[in-house]
CSV table of C-alpha atoms and ligand atoms in Angstrom, one decimal:
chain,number,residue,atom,x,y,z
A,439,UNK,CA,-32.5,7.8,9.6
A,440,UNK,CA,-34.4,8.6,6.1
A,441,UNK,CA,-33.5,5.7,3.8
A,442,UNK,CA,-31.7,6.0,1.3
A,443,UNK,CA,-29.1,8.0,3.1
A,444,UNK,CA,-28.2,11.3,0.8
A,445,UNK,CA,-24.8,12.5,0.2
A,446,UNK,CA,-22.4,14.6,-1.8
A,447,UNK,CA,-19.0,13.2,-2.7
A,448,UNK,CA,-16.7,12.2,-5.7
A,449,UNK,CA,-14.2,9.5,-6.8
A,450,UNK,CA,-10.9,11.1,-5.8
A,451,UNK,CA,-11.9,11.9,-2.3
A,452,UNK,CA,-10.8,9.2,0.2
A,453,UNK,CA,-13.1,10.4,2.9
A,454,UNK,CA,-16.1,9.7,0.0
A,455,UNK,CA,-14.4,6.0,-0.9
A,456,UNK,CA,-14.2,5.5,2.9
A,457,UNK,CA,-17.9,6.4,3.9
A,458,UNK,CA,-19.3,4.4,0.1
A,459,UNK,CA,-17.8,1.1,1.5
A,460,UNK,CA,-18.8,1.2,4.4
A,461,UNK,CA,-22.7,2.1,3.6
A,462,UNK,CA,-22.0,-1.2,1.2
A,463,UNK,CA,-20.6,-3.1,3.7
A,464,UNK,CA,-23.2,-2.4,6.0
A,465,UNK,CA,-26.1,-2.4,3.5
A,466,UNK,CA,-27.4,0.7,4.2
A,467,UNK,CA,-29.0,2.1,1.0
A,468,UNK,CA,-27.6,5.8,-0.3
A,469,UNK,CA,-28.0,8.1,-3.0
A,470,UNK,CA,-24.2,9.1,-4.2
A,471,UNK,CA,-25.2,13.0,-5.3
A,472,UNK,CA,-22.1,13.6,-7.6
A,473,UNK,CA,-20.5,16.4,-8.9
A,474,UNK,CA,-23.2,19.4,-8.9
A,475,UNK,CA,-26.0,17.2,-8.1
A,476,UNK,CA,-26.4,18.0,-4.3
A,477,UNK,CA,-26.5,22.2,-5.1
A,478,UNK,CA,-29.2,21.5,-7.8
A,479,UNK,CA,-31.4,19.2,-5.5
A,480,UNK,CA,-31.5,22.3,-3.3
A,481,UNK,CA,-29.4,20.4,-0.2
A,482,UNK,CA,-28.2,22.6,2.8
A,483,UNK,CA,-24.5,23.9,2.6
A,484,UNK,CA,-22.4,22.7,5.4
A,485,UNK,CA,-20.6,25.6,7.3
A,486,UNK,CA,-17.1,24.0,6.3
A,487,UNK,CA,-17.8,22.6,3.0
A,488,UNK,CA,-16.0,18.8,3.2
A,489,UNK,CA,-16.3,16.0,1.1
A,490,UNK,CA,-18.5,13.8,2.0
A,491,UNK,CA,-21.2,15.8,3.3
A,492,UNK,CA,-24.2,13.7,3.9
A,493,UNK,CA,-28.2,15.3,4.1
A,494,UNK,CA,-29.5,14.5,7.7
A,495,UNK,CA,-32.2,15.3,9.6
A,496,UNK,CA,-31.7,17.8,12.6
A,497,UNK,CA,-33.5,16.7,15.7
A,498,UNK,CA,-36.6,18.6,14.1
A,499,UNK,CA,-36.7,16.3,11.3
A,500,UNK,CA,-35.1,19.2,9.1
A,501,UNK,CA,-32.7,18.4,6.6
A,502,UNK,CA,-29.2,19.9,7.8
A,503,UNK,CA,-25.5,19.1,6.1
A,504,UNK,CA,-23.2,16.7,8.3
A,505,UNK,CA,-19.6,16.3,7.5
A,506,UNK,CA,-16.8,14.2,9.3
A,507,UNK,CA,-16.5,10.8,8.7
A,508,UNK,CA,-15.4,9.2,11.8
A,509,UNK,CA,-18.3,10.7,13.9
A,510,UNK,CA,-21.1,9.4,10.9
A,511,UNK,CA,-19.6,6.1,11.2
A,512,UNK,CA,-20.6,6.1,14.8
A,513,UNK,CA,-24.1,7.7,13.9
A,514,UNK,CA,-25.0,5.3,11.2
A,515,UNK,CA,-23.7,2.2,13.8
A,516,UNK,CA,-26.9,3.9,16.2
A,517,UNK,CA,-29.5,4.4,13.4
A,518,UNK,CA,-29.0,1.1,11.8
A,519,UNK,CA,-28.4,-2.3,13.6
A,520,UNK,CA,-26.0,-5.0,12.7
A,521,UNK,CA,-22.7,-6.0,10.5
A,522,UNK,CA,-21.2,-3.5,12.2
A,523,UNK,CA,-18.0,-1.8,11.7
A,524,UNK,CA,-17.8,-1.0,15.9
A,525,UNK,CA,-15.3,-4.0,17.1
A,526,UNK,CA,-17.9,-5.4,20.4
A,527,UNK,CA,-14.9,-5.3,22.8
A,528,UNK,CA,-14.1,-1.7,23.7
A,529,UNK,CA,-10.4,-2.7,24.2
A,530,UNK,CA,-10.7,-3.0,20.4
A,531,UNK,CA,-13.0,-0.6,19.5
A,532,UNK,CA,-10.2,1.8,20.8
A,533,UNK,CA,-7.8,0.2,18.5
A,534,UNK,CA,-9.9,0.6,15.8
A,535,UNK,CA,-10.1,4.4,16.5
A,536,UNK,CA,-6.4,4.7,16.8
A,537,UNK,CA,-6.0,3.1,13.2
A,538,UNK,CA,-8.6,4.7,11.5
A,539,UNK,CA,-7.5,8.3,12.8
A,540,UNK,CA,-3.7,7.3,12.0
A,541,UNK,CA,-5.4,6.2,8.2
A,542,UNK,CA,-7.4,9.8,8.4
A,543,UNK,CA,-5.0,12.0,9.7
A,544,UNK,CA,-1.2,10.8,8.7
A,545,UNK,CA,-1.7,8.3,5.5
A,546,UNK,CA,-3.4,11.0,3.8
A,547,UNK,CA,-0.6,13.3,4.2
A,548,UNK,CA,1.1,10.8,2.0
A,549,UNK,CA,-1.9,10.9,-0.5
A,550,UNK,CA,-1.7,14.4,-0.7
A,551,UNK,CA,2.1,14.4,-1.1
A,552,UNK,CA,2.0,11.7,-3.8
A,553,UNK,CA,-0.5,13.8,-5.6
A,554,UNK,CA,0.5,17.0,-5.8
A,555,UNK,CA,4.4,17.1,-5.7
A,556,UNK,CA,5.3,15.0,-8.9
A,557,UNK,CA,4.8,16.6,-12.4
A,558,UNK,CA,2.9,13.3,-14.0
A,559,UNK,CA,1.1,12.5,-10.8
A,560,UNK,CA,-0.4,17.0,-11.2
A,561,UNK,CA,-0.9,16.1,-14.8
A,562,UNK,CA,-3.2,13.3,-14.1
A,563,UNK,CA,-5.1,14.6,-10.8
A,564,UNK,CA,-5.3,18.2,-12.8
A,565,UNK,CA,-6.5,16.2,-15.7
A,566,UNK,CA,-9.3,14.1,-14.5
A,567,UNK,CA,-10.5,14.9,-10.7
A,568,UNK,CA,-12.5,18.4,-12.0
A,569,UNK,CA,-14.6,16.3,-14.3
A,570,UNK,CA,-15.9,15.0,-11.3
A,571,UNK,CA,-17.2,18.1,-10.7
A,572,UNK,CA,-18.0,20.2,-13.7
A,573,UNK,CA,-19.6,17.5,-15.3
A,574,UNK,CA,-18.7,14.3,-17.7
A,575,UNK,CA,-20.0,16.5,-20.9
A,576,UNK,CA,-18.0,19.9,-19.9
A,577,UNK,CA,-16.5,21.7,-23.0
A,578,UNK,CA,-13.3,21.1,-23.0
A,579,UNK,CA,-12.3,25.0,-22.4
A,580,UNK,CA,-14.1,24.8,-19.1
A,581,UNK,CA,-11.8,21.5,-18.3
A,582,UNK,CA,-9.1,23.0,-19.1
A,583,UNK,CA,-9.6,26.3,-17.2
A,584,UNK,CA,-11.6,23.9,-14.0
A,585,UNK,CA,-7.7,22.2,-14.6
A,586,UNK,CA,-5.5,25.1,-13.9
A,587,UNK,CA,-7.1,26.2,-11.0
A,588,UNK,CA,-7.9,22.9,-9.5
A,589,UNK,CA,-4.5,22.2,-9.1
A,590,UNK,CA,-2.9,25.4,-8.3
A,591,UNK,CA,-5.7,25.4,-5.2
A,592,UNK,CA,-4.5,22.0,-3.9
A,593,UNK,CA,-1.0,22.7,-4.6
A,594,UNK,CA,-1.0,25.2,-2.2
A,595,UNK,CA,-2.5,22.9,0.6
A,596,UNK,CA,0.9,21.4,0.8
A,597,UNK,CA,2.0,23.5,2.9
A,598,UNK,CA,-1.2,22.4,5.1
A,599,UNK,CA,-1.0,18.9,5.1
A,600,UNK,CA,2.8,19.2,5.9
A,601,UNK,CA,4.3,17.7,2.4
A,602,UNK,CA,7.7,20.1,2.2
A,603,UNK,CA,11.5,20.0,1.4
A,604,UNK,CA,12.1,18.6,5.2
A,605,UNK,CA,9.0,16.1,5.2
A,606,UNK,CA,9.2,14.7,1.8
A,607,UNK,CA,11.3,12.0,2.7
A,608,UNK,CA,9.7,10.8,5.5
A,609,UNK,CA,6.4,10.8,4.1
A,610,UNK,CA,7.8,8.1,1.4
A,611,UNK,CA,9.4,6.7,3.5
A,612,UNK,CA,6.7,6.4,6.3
A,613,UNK,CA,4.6,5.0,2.9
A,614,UNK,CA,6.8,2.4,1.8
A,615,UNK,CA,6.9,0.9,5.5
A,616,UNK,CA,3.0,1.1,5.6
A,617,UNK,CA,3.1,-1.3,2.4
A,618,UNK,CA,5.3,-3.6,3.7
A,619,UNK,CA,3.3,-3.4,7.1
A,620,UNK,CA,0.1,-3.8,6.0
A,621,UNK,CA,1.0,-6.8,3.1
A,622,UNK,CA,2.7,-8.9,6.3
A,623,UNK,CA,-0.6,-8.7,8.0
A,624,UNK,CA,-2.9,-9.4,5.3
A,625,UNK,CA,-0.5,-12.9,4.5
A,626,UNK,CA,-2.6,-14.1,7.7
A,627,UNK,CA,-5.3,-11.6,8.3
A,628,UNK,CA,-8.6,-10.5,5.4
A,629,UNK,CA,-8.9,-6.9,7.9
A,630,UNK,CA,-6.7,-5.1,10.2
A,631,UNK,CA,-9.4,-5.9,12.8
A,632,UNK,CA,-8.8,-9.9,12.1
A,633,UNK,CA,-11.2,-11.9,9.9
A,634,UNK,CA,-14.0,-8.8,9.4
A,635,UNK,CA,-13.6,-5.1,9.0
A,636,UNK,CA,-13.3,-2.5,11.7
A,637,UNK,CA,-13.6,0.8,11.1
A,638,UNK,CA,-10.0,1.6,10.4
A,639,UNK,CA,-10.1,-0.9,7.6
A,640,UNK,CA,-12.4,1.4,5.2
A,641,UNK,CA,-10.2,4.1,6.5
A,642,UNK,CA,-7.2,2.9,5.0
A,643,UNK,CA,-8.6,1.6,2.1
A,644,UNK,CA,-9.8,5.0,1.2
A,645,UNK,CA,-6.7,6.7,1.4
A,646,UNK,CA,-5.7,3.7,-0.3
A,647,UNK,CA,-8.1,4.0,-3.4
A,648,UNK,CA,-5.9,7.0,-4.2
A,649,UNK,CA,-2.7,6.1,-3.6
A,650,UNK,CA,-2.3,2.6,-4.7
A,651,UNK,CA,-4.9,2.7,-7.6
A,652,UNK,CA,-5.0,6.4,-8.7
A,653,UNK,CA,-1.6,8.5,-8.1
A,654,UNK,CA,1.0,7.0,-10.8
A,655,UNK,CA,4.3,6.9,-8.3
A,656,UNK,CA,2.5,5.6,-5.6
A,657,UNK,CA,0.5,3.2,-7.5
A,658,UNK,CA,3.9,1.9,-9.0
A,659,UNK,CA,5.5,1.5,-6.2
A,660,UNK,CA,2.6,0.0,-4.3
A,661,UNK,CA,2.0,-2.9,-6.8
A,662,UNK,CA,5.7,-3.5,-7.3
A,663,UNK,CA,6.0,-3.8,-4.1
A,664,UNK,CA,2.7,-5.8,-2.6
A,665,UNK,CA,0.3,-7.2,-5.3
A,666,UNK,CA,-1.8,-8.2,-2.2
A,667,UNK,CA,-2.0,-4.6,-0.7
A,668,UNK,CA,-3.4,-3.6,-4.4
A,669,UNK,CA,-5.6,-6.2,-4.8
A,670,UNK,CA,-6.8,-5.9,-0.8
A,671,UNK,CA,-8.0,-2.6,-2.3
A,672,UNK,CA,-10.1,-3.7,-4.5
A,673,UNK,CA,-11.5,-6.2,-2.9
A,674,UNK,CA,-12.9,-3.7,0.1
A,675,UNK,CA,-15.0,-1.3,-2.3
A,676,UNK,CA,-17.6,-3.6,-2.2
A,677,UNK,CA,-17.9,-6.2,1.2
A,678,UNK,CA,-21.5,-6.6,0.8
A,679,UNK,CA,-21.3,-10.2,0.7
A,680,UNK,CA,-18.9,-10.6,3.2
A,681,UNK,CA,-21.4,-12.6,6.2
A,682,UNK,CA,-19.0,-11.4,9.7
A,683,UNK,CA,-19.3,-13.1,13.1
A,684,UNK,CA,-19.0,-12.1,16.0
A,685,UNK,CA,-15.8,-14.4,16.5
A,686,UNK,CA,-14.1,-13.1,13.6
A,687,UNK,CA,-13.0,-9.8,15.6
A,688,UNK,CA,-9.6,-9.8,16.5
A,689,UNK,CA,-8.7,-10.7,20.3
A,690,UNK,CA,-7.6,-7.1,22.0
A,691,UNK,CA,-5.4,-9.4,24.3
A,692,UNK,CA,-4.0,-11.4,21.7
A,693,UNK,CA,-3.1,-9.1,18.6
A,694,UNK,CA,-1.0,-10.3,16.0
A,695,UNK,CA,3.0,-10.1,15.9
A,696,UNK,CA,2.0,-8.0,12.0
A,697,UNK,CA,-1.0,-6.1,13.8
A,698,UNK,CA,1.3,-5.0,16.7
A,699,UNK,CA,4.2,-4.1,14.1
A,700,UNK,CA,1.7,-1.8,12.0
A,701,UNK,CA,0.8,-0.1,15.5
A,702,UNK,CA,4.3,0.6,16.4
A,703,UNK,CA,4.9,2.2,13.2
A,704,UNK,CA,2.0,4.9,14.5
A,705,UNK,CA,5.2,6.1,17.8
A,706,UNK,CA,7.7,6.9,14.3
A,707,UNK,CA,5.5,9.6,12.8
A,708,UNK,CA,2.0,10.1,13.9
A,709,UNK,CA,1.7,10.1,17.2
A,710,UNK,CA,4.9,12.3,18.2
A,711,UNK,CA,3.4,14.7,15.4
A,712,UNK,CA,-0.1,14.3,17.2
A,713,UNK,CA,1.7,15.4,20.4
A,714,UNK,CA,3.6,18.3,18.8
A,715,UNK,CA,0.5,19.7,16.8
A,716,UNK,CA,-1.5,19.4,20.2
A,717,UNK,CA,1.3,21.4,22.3
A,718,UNK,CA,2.0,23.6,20.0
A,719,UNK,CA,-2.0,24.8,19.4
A,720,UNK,CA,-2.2,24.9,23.1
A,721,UNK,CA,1.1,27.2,23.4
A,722,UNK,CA,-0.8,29.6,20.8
A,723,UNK,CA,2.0,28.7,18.0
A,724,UNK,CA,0.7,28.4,14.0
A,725,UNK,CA,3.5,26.0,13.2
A,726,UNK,CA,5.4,23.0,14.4
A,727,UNK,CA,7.9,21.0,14.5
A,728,UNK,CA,9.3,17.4,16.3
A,729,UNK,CA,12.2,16.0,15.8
A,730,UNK,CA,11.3,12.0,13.9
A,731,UNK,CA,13.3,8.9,13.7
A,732,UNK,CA,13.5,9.5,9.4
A,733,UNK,CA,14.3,13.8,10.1
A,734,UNK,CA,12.3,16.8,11.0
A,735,UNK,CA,8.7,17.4,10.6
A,736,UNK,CA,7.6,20.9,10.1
A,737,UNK,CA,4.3,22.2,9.5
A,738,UNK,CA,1.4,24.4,10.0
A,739,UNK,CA,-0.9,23.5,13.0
A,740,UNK,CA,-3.9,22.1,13.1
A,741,UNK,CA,-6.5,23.1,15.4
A,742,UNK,CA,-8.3,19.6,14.1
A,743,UNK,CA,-6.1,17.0,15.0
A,744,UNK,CA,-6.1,18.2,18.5
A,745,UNK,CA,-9.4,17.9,18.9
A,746,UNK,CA,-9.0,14.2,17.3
A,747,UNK,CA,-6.4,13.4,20.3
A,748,UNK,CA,-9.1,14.6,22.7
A,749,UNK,CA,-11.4,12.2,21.3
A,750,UNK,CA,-8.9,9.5,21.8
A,751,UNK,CA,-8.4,10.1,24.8
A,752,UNK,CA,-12.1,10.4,25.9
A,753,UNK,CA,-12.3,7.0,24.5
A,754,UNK,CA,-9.8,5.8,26.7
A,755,UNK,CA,-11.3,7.3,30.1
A,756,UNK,CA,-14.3,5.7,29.0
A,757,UNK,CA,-13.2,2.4,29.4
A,758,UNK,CA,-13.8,0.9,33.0
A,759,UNK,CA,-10.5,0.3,34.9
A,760,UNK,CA,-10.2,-3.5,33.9
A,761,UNK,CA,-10.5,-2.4,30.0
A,762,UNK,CA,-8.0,0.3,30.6
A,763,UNK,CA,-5.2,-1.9,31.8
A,764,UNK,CA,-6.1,-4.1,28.8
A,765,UNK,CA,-5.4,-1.3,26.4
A,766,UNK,CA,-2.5,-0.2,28.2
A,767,UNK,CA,-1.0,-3.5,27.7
A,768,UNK,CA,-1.0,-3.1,24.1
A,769,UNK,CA,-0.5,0.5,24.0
A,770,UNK,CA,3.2,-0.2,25.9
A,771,UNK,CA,3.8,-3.6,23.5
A,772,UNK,CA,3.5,-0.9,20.5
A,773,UNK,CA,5.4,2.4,22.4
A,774,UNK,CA,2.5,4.5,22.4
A,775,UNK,CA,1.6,5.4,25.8
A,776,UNK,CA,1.9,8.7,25.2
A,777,UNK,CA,-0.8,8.6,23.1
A,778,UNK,CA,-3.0,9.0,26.5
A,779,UNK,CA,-0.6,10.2,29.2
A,780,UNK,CA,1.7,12.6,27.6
A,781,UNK,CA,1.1,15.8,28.8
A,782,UNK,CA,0.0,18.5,26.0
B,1943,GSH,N1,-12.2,14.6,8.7
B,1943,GSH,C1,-13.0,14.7,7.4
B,1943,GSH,C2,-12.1,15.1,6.3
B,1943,GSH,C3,-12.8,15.3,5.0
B,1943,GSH,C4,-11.9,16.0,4.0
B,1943,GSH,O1,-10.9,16.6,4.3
B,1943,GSH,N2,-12.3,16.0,2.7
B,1943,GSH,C5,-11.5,16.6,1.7
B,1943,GSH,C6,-11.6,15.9,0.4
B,1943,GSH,S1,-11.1,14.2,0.5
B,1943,GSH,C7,-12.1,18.0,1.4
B,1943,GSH,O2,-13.2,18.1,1.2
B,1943,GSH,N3,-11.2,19.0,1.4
B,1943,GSH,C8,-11.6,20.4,1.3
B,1943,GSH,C9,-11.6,20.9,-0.1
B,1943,GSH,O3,-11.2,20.1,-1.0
B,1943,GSH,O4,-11.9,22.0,-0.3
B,1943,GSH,C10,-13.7,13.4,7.2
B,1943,GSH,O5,-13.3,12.3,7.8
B,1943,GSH,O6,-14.7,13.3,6.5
């Protein structure tokens, strides 16, 4: 790994705010190319063009562009030893995954939603995200005009992310729980992954960076509703003095009654929509739909979250028969065994 670690990203991406903490957290030095700074350094272009994208090199030592975050997280954990963000037990580790891709996958449909569907929430992410890319000392023409179609592009991504007529509700919904959720654990827990953070914890908080700190309803309605969730936010941009031991991971055998409440809120939204999205790629469909606790979800498929059930479930088979049985446990405590057996 070439130190510092080179990557493009900005402020109102959560995948950026995700990836910046945890390079923090694990003290890994970086250079944060902002707005146009990566295209004037001459860095590669990635063939689907993500934030982050971080400069690596290729097994010839060339520099290539690398997005995803939740493969780089287990990159970086390879490249550079210690305070890592892997739980040791692979009962865990598993656990971890499950939470970060439910944080990745499913809370940002409720970032997305919260951004781009109420008028004062557009006027403030039109507003202010593009400066992040045209530049602090843009003329104000250019803002504007950057404005306009900035949000017109991700308005249309609604329909992507699934935020509609039917889901609207039970993405708020689904949001509101998560606040609840997640302030019940933190009364007895500093991470999701007990007394030090797992990967799932940066996940969250940076879908979290936007939606309780940045997007005016959900920011609202996250502090009037958990001041410890907001300030838990805060407090995770920067761990790097946090010292973690090994005995501050969470037992996998042993979870909490809040931790095991937060994972059974994954069987009311995500995983049955996992499942769906999965069956219905596989059946050659573009959309789909399942029928929820809180009303119909209907979207677009998408060919990524399939593969992100495949990982899963590779993680899974990896485990040796003992650790299996282990995860099961928790897996049936929390009503997501279909999360590996269903059939897709
Ligand atoms: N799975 C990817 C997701 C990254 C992602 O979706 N990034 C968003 C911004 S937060 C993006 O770049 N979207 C495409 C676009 O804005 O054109 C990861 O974990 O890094």
């Amino acid at each position: 790994m070439v130190l510092p670690v080179a990557f493009k990203g900005a402020p109102g991406s959560p995948y950026t705010r995700k990836m910046t903490a945890v390079l923090r957290y694990r003290r890994i030095p970086y250079r944060y190319l902002l707005g146009s700074a990566a295209d004037k350094a001459g860095m590669p272009k990635p063939k689907v063009e993500l934030l982050p994208t971080f400069y690596l090199p290729d097994a010839q030592g060339v520099l290539e562009a690398v997005t995803d975050s939740t493969p780089l997280i287990r990159r970086f954990e390879n490249d550079v030893v210690g305070r890592s963000v892997i739980p040791s037990d692979p009962v865990l580790a598993l656990i971890d995954a499950v939470l970060e891709d439910f944080a990745d996958e499913w809370v940002t449909k409720a970032m997305f939603h919260y951004r781009w569907v109420f008028a004062d929430a557009i006027a403030k992410a039109g507003a202010v995200l593009p400066v992040h890319f045209v530049g602090i000392t843009a003329n104000p023409s250019v803002l504007d005009t950057a404005q306009t179609q900035f949000a017109q592009r991700q308005i249309a991504r609604l329909a992507v992310v699934g935020s509609n007529q039917h889901t609207a509700a039970i993405i708020e919904s689904g949001y509101e729980r998560l606040v609840d959720l997640l302030d019940a654990h933190l009364q007895t827990h500093a991470f999701l992954m007990g007394q030090r953070p797992g990967a799932s914890d940066f996940a969250l908080y940076g879908q979290l960076t936007q939606l309780a700190h940045f997007d005016p309803v959900s920011a609202a309605l996250t502090l009037e509703r958990s001041r410890r969730v907001f300030a838990w936010v805060e407090m995770l941009e920067d761990l790097s003095g946090l010292e973690p031991m090994e005995g501050d991971w969470a037992g996998a055998d042993a979870l909490s009654p809040t931790l095991l409440a937060l994972l059974s809120e994954l069987s009311q939204g995500y995983l049955p929509v996992l499942l769906a999205n999965a069956r219905a790629l596989a059946q050659g469909e573009k959309q789909m739909s399942v029928d929820l606790p809180s009303g119909r979800w209907q979207q677009a498929v998408v060919p990524y979250q399939a593969k992100c059930l495949r990982w899963l479930r590779e993680q899974f088979v990896a485990l040796d028969e003992k650790a299996q049985a282990r995860a099961q446990a928790t897996f049936e405590a929390t009503g997501l065994t279909d999360l590996i057996y269903a059939s897709v």
